Structure formats: structure tokens, C-alpha cells
Coordinates of C-alpha atoms in Angstrom, one line a residue:
M22 CA 88.8 197.4 247.0
A23 CA 92.4 197.7 247.9
S24 CA 93.1 199.0 251.4
F25 CA 96.0 201.0 252.7
D26 CA 97.2 200.9 256.3
Q27 CA 99.1 204.1 256.6
A28 CA 100.3 203.2 260.1
S29 CA 102.1 200.1 258.9
Q30 CA 102.4 201.4 255.3
D31 CA 100.9 198.1 254.2
I32 CA 98.8 197.4 251.1
R33 CA 96.1 194.9 250.7
G34 CA 94.6 193.8 247.5
H35 CA 95.6 192.0 244.3
L36 CA 98.4 193.2 242.0
V37 CA 98.5 191.6 238.5
V38 CA 101.6 192.0 236.4
A39 CA 100.6 191.2 232.8
V40 CA 103.4 191.9 230.4
P41 CA 105.0 190.3 227.3
F42 CA 108.3 189.6 229.1
S43 CA 109.7 186.8 231.2
E44 CA 108.6 186.9 234.8
P45 CA 110.9 189.1 237.0
T46 CA 110.8 186.5 239.8
A47 CA 113.3 188.1 242.2
A48 CA 111.8 191.5 242.0
L49 CA 108.2 190.2 242.5
D50 CA 109.4 188.1 245.5
N51 CA 110.9 191.3 247.0
L52 CA 107.5 193.0 246.6
R53 CA 105.8 190.0 248.2
T54 CA 108.1 190.2 251.2
R55 CA 107.6 193.9 251.6
Y56 CA 103.8 193.8 251.2
P57 CA 102.8 190.3 252.5
N58 CA 99.1 191.2 252.4
L59 CA 99.2 192.1 248.7
K60 CA 98.4 189.1 246.4
I61 CA 100.7 189.3 243.4
T62 CA 100.0 187.4 240.1
F63 CA 102.2 187.3 237.0
E64 CA 100.6 186.7 233.7
S65 CA 102.3 186.6 230.3
P66 CA 99.8 187.2 227.5
K67 CA 99.4 184.3 225.1
Q68 CA 98.1 186.2 222.1
P69 CA 100.4 188.0 219.7
F70 CA 101.5 191.5 220.8
N71 CA 99.1 194.1 219.5
W72 CA 98.9 197.7 220.6
G73 CA 95.5 198.9 221.8
N74 CA 93.6 195.6 222.3
N75 CA 91.4 195.0 225.2
S76 CA 92.4 192.0 227.3
K77 CA 91.8 188.5 226.0
L78 CA 91.8 187.1 229.6
S79 CA 88.4 186.1 230.9
P80 CA 86.2 188.6 232.8
E81 CA 86.4 186.3 235.8
F82 CA 90.2 186.8 236.0
W83 CA 89.8 190.5 236.7
K84 CA 87.1 190.6 239.3
D85 CA 89.3 191.1 242.3
V86 CA 92.3 192.9 240.7
T87 CA 93.0 196.2 242.4
I88 CA 96.3 197.2 240.8
L89 CA 97.4 196.3 237.2
M90 CA 100.8 196.7 235.7
T91 CA 100.7 196.0 231.9
L92 CA 101.4 197.3 228.4
T93 CA 98.5 196.1 226.3
E94 CA 96.5 193.7 228.5
I95 CA 93.7 196.1 229.4
P96 CA 90.4 194.9 230.9
L97 CA 87.0 196.5 230.3
P98 CA 86.0 198.7 233.3
E99 CA 83.0 196.5 234.0
D100 CA 85.2 193.4 234.2
A101 CA 87.6 195.0 236.7
P102 CA 85.3 196.8 239.2
K103 CA 87.9 196.9 242.0
L104 CA 90.7 198.3 239.9
E105 CA 92.2 201.4 241.6
L106 CA 95.5 201.8 239.6
L107 CA 96.6 201.0 236.1
H108 CA 100.3 201.3 235.6
V109 CA 101.6 200.9 232.1
I110 CA 105.2 200.0 231.4
S111 CA 105.5 202.4 228.5
A112 CA 106.1 206.2 228.7
G113 CA 103.4 206.9 226.2
T114 CA 99.7 206.1 226.5
N115 CA 98.3 206.8 223.0
H116 CA 97.5 203.1 222.6
L117 CA 94.9 203.5 225.4
W118 CA 93.1 206.6 224.1
N119 CA 90.3 204.7 222.3
L120 CA 89.8 202.0 225.0
P121 CA 87.0 202.1 227.6
I122 CA 89.5 202.2 230.4
W123 CA 90.5 205.6 229.2
T124 CA 87.2 206.9 227.8
G125 CA 84.7 205.3 230.3
S126 CA 86.4 205.2 233.6
E127 CA 88.3 207.4 236.1
T128 CA 90.8 204.8 237.2
P129 CA 94.2 206.5 237.7
I130 CA 96.7 205.7 235.1
T131 CA 100.5 206.0 235.7
T132 CA 103.4 205.5 233.3
S133 CA 106.9 204.2 233.5
S134 CA 108.3 207.5 232.3
G135 CA 111.9 207.8 233.6
V136 CA 113.1 204.3 232.9
H137 CA 113.9 204.7 229.3
G138 CA 116.4 207.5 229.5
P139 CA 119.8 205.6 229.7
T140 CA 119.0 203.1 227.0
I141 CA 117.4 205.4 224.5
A142 CA 120.1 208.0 225.1
E143 CA 122.8 205.4 224.1
W144 CA 120.7 204.6 221.0
V145 CA 120.7 208.3 220.1
V146 CA 124.5 208.5 220.5
M147 CA 125.0 205.3 218.6
T148 CA 122.9 206.3 215.6
T149 CA 124.1 209.8 215.3
L150 CA 127.7 208.6 215.4
V151 CA 127.0 205.8 212.9
A152 CA 125.8 208.6 210.5
S153 CA 128.4 211.3 211.2
R154 CA 131.5 208.9 211.4
K155 CA 130.5 207.0 208.3
Y156 CA 130.4 203.7 210.1
N157 CA 128.6 201.8 207.4
E158 CA 131.5 202.5 205.0
L159 CA 134.0 201.3 207.6
R160 CA 132.0 198.1 208.1
E161 CA 132.0 197.5 204.4
W162 CA 135.7 197.8 204.3
Q163 CA 136.0 195.3 207.2
L164 CA 133.8 192.8 205.5
A165 CA 135.8 193.1 202.3
H166 CA 139.1 192.7 204.3
D167 CA 140.1 196.0 202.8
W168 CA 142.6 198.3 204.6
S169 CA 141.4 201.0 202.3
Q170 CA 143.9 203.3 200.7
A171 CA 141.0 205.8 200.5
R172 CA 140.9 206.3 204.2
H173 CA 142.8 209.5 204.2
T174 CA 140.5 211.2 201.7
A175 CA 137.2 209.6 202.5
F176 CA 137.1 211.0 206.0
T177 CA 138.4 214.5 205.6
D178 CA 134.8 215.8 205.8
V179 CA 134.0 214.1 209.1
S180 CA 133.6 216.3 212.1
D181 CA 133.1 215.6 215.7
N182 CA 130.4 217.0 218.0
V183 CA 132.4 219.7 219.8
G184 CA 130.7 223.0 219.4
K185 CA 127.7 221.6 217.6
R186 CA 124.2 222.5 218.9
L187 CA 121.6 219.9 220.0
G188 CA 118.0 221.0 220.2
I189 CA 115.8 218.9 222.3
L190 CA 112.0 219.0 221.7
G191 CA 110.5 217.8 225.0
Y192 CA 112.7 217.7 228.1
G193 CA 111.6 214.7 230.0
S194 CA 113.8 211.8 231.2
I195 CA 114.9 210.8 227.7
G196 CA 115.8 214.4 226.7
R197 CA 117.6 215.0 229.9
Q198 CA 119.8 212.0 229.6
V199 CA 120.6 212.7 225.9
G200 CA 121.4 216.3 226.9
R201 CA 123.7 215.1 229.6
L202 CA 125.7 212.9 227.2
A203 CA 125.7 215.5 224.5
K204 CA 127.1 218.1 226.8
A205 CA 129.8 215.6 227.8
M206 CA 130.8 215.5 224.1
G207 CA 131.2 219.2 224.0
M208 CA 127.8 220.1 222.4
D209 CA 125.7 223.1 223.3
V210 CA 122.2 222.0 224.4
I211 CA 119.0 224.0 224.1
V212 CA 115.5 222.7 224.9
F213 CA 111.9 223.5 224.1
T214 CA 109.0 222.8 226.5
A215 CA 105.4 223.7 226.3
H216 CA 105.4 225.8 229.4
P217 CA 108.1 228.3 230.7
R218 CA 110.8 226.9 233.0
D219 CA 112.1 230.2 234.4
T220 CA 112.8 229.2 238.0
P221 CA 115.2 226.7 239.4
E222 CA 112.3 224.7 240.9
S223 CA 110.4 224.6 237.6
K224 CA 113.5 223.2 235.9
R225 CA 113.9 220.3 238.3
D226 CA 112.9 216.7 237.3
N227 CA 110.6 215.5 240.1
G228 CA 109.7 212.2 238.6
Y229 CA 111.4 208.8 238.6
I230 CA 115.1 209.0 237.8
V231 CA 117.5 206.1 237.2
P232 CA 120.3 206.8 239.7
G233 CA 123.3 208.6 238.2
T234 CA 121.5 209.7 235.0
G235 CA 119.6 212.6 233.6
D236 CA 119.6 216.3 234.5
P237 CA 117.8 216.4 237.9
D238 CA 118.2 220.1 238.4
G239 CA 117.9 221.2 234.8
S240 CA 121.3 222.7 234.6
V241 CA 122.4 221.2 231.3
P242 CA 120.7 223.4 228.8
S243 CA 122.3 226.7 227.9
K244 CA 118.9 228.1 227.1
W245 CA 115.2 227.1 227.5
F246 CA 112.5 228.0 225.0
S247 CA 108.8 227.4 225.4
G248 CA 105.4 228.2 224.0
L249 CA 102.1 226.7 222.7
E250 CA 102.0 228.4 219.3
R251 CA 103.6 227.5 216.0
K252 CA 105.6 230.7 216.0
D253 CA 107.2 229.7 219.3
L254 CA 108.3 226.4 217.9
H255 CA 109.7 228.0 214.8
H256 CA 111.7 230.5 216.9
F257 CA 113.3 227.5 218.7
L258 CA 114.0 225.6 215.4
G259 CA 115.7 228.6 214.0
Q260 CA 118.5 228.6 216.6
D261 CA 121.1 227.1 214.3
I262 CA 120.4 223.6 215.4
D263 CA 122.7 220.8 214.1
Q264 CA 120.8 217.9 215.6
L265 CA 117.2 217.9 216.7
L266 CA 116.0 215.3 219.2
V267 CA 112.2 214.7 219.1
S268 CA 111.2 213.3 222.5
I269 CA 107.7 214.7 223.2
P270 CA 104.7 212.6 223.9
L271 CA 102.1 212.2 221.1
T272 CA 99.0 214.1 221.9
K273 CA 96.3 215.8 219.8
A274 CA 98.4 219.0 220.0
T275 CA 101.7 217.3 218.9
K276 CA 100.4 215.2 216.1
H277 CA 102.1 216.2 212.9
L278 CA 103.9 219.0 214.8
L279 CA 106.9 218.7 212.4
G280 CA 106.3 218.9 208.7
K281 CA 107.4 220.8 205.6
E282 CA 107.6 224.2 207.1
E283 CA 109.6 223.1 210.1
F284 CA 112.0 221.0 208.1
E285 CA 112.7 224.0 205.9
I286 CA 113.7 226.0 209.0
L287 CA 116.0 223.1 210.1
A288 CA 117.4 222.9 206.5
K289 CA 119.2 226.2 207.0
K290 CA 121.9 224.1 208.8
N291 CA 120.9 220.8 207.1
A292 CA 120.1 219.4 210.6
F293 CA 120.0 215.7 211.5
V294 CA 116.6 214.7 213.0
I295 CA 116.3 212.0 215.6
N296 CA 112.8 210.7 216.6
V297 CA 112.3 208.6 219.6
A298 CA 108.8 209.9 220.4
R299 CA 106.0 208.6 218.1
G300 CA 105.9 208.4 214.3
D301 CA 102.8 210.6 214.1
V302 CA 104.7 213.6 215.6
I303 CA 106.3 214.0 212.2
V304 CA 104.6 214.3 208.8
Q305 CA 106.5 211.3 207.4
Q306 CA 106.3 212.1 203.7
D307 CA 107.6 215.6 204.4
L308 CA 110.6 214.1 206.1
I309 CA 111.3 211.8 203.2
E310 CA 111.2 214.7 200.8
A311 CA 113.5 216.8 203.0
L312 CA 116.0 213.9 203.0
E313 CA 115.7 213.5 199.3
A314 CA 116.2 217.2 198.7
F315 CA 119.6 217.1 200.5
E316 CA 120.7 214.0 198.5
N317 CA 119.7 215.6 195.2
D318 CA 121.3 218.9 195.9
S319 CA 124.9 217.6 195.5
D320 CA 126.2 221.0 194.3
G321 CA 125.2 222.7 197.5
V322 CA 127.6 223.1 200.5
P323 CA 126.2 221.5 203.7
G324 CA 125.2 224.2 206.1
A325 CA 125.4 226.8 203.5
E326 CA 122.6 227.0 200.9
R327 CA 122.3 223.2 200.5
K328 CA 118.7 222.1 200.5
G329 CA 117.1 219.6 202.9
L330 CA 118.1 217.5 205.9
K331 CA 121.4 215.6 206.0
G332 CA 119.9 212.6 207.7
A333 CA 117.5 211.1 210.3
A334 CA 117.5 208.4 213.0
L335 CA 114.1 207.0 213.5
D336 CA 113.0 204.4 216.1
V337 CA 109.3 205.2 215.5
T338 CA 107.4 205.3 212.3
T339 CA 103.9 205.6 210.8
P340 CA 102.5 203.0 210.8
E341 CA 104.2 200.3 212.9
P342 CA 105.3 197.8 211.9
L343 CA 106.5 199.8 208.9
P344 CA 105.3 198.0 205.7
K345 CA 107.9 196.5 203.5
D346 CA 106.9 198.7 200.6
S347 CA 107.1 202.0 202.6
P348 CA 109.3 204.6 200.8
L349 CA 110.7 205.5 204.2
W350 CA 112.9 202.4 204.1
D351 CA 114.8 203.8 201.1
A352 CA 114.9 207.4 202.2
P353 CA 118.5 208.6 201.8
N354 CA 120.6 208.9 205.0
A355 CA 117.9 207.5 207.2
I356 CA 118.6 205.0 210.0
I357 CA 115.5 203.0 210.9
T358 CA 115.1 200.7 213.9
P359 CA 111.9 198.8 214.9
H360 CA 110.8 200.7 218.0
M361 CA 113.3 199.0 220.3
S362 CA 115.6 201.8 221.5
G363 CA 114.3 201.6 225.0
I364 CA 114.5 197.9 225.5
N365 CA 117.2 196.2 227.5
K366 CA 117.5 193.5 230.1
D367 CA 116.8 195.9 233.0
Y368 CA 113.6 197.3 231.5
M369 CA 111.1 195.4 233.7
I370 CA 113.2 195.9 236.9
R371 CA 113.2 199.7 236.3
A372 CA 109.5 199.7 235.4
L373 CA 108.8 197.9 238.6
G374 CA 110.8 200.5 240.4
V375 CA 108.3 203.1 239.3
L376 CA 105.4 200.9 240.5
E377 CA 107.2 200.3 243.8
L378 CA 107.6 204.1 244.3
N379 CA 103.9 204.5 243.8
L380 CA 103.0 201.6 246.1
E381 CA 105.0 203.4 248.8
R382 CA 103.1 206.6 248.1
M383 CA 99.8 204.8 248.1
A384 CA 100.6 203.3 251.5
K385 CA 101.5 206.8 252.9
G386 CA 98.6 208.5 251.3
E387 CA 100.8 210.6 249.1
K388 CA 100.4 211.9 245.5
L389 CA 101.4 209.3 242.9
A390 CA 104.2 209.8 240.4
N391 CA 103.7 209.8 236.6
V392 CA 99.9 210.2 236.8
V393 CA 98.5 210.7 233.3
S394 CA 96.1 213.5 232.5
R395 CA 93.3 212.2 230.2
E396 CA 92.9 215.8 228.9
S397 CA 96.6 216.3 227.8
G398 CA 97.4 212.6 227.2
Y399 CA 100.7 212.5 229.1
S400 CA 101.9 212.2 232.6
T401 CA 102.8 215.1 234.9
K402 CA 106.5 214.4 234.8
V403 CA 106.8 214.7 231.0
E404 CA 106.4 217.7 228.8

């Protein structure tokens, strides 16, 4: 078993980092220097990336591992009898739900929630502006070497974000950074969380935060909404929302949370829907139909009796990878990217930052950050 010397704040044991990325040599060397009695092994899985698989490494490999940092390289509990902490580099854990490590063990599981905010927030800004500023049309003009004479008329219906309302469904690290950027662009930001946040302390973000980002004290939203019932969600969606950011974890309670009825509420302002959560939070066919309704109602005035949703930006789908024959590819005014909005060159360094924070807390005997509840399916810092 791992041992923790609180007097020297030292950790003994075996940390394995098994991720489908290049080895972050400098960062791991820093950990080795800080914790000289902690054996650290890096392993890059050889098999193709596949969500939800048990480990293909031999049972012998896991016998002395006490701490594991990974995404999909998950040992069977009986193969890793000394495992005391599983840290996943994702924010979500739904790929673990059916694995024995989740269903048949009590090993604490922590996530890397908090590291994705800056990168995903920039993706949100990029995709919403691509849609609202008609970037694809501009790009076509450039490729055609056309200084278009239509430029003065083609963009008279373009509007900026000043005075628009962004609704954020799930105010974790991603939602907080998007809210920060949206407010800087002059938008009004409102948020929805499962439980009330009616005190300054309850609005604070006590999890891992990339320095200089997010909304640490929860001061960005002009109004907070909350509730566990469908009527509470509908009340929030009915607040004249221009853009809806979906950034909640996928759980049994949030699966298919947004469907036909919810899209009809949002259609009152022909909202633009952004999903960076998981594909199954949305009823995908209902979203397609809402996008098609807007496209087909060409006689309606946007924001005033026109049917449907004006567009969507989706980094997650059902299933993944999205099949080539999926109708979602051709849904009107939909921007689709292959679940990559959170990836950048600093991803592993930031994920290791969360692990390092928890190593410090382990050494001091303190409560860990981003611990996942097996009952709710998400970590204590995300809602």
C-alpha cells in the first residue's frame, strides 16, 4: 500500500501514468524530485484508443501500483490490489460506469475537471462567431479571390453579442470561463445548477482553476437558477436565451435532458445551442428537427414567430465517432467537431497539476479535490 509521511509530506508507492499522449518528461521529473520515494512509470497504451475498455496490460504490471493516472487504461480491481487512487484525465467519467473498477471497488476516483475551461471556452467563442459572422461565406470569397460586391448587403443582418443573453446549463470550470468571456463581449450571463447557490460561499469555485481564468467567486452571472425538476429547467430556458451552453456532466438524471419540448421553449428566440458536455444529454434527432424547422420556415422573422433553432455547435455527438451516414452531418446550420474542443499542448501539464494538487493533499491527510461520487456520477466540483 502507499504510505504518506505527513511530517515530511512525502509519498511512497508506485504512480503509473498511462495516457495516449507523449510523455511529459519535464513534469514527471519534477514530481520525481518532489517525491523521491514515489516510483513513477509512464506507459503509452499500444492498442487503439477505445472508450470504456479494461486494460490490455498484463495483470502482473498492476500488482504494486498505488496511484494511476489514465483515461481508458483501467485495470481490473483484482489485478491492482494496492490501488488507492484512480485519477482520470477527463472531466467526465461515464466511460467507467460499466467497468469493475466503478461497480466492484471503492477505490477513490478523481477527475481533471478544471483543466478544460480555457481551451473549450475559446472553441465556444470561435464556433459561435463562425456562425454569427458568416465566416464560411467570407472564406469562400477568399478562396475564390473575390472582393465581393455583395459585402454591403450580405452582412446587414449580422449582429454582435452586445446585449445578447447566454444561458449556461451547468456552471463548472468550463461554464465559468465561457461566462467570463461572454461578459467581456457585453453579454448578459445567466446560469442553471442543480442545487441553489444563494450565498457567496456557495457560488465560489473551490476546485482546480487554471490561474487567471474562470469565475472563482461566482460574480459573473446576473442571475442563478436551480432545481431538480423539469419545470425548473423550463423556467430557466424560458428566460429569452439567445445562446445556450450545455456544459453539465452526463448522468442518469441528465441523459436526454434536452429534447423536443425544451427546444420548443428555446425556439421562441431561435436560440443557438452549444454542446460541450456529452452527446446523450441531448435527444439528437429532436435537435436535427429543430434545426430543420428553422431552415424550412424562411418566411418567419428570426426571434419573432420563426420556428426552430437558428444553429448549433457540437463537439460531442451520439454515437462517437459519428457515422458517415448520420443525418446530423447535414443538419442545417450545425457546426460539428470530433470531440476535440478541450485538447491543446498544455492538456497533460494541467491534468498533472490536478494530480499534483491531490498528491499534496494526500501527503497532508487532507480531503482530495474532484472526487467522483459513484451515486451521482460526477465530481464534487462540477454541477
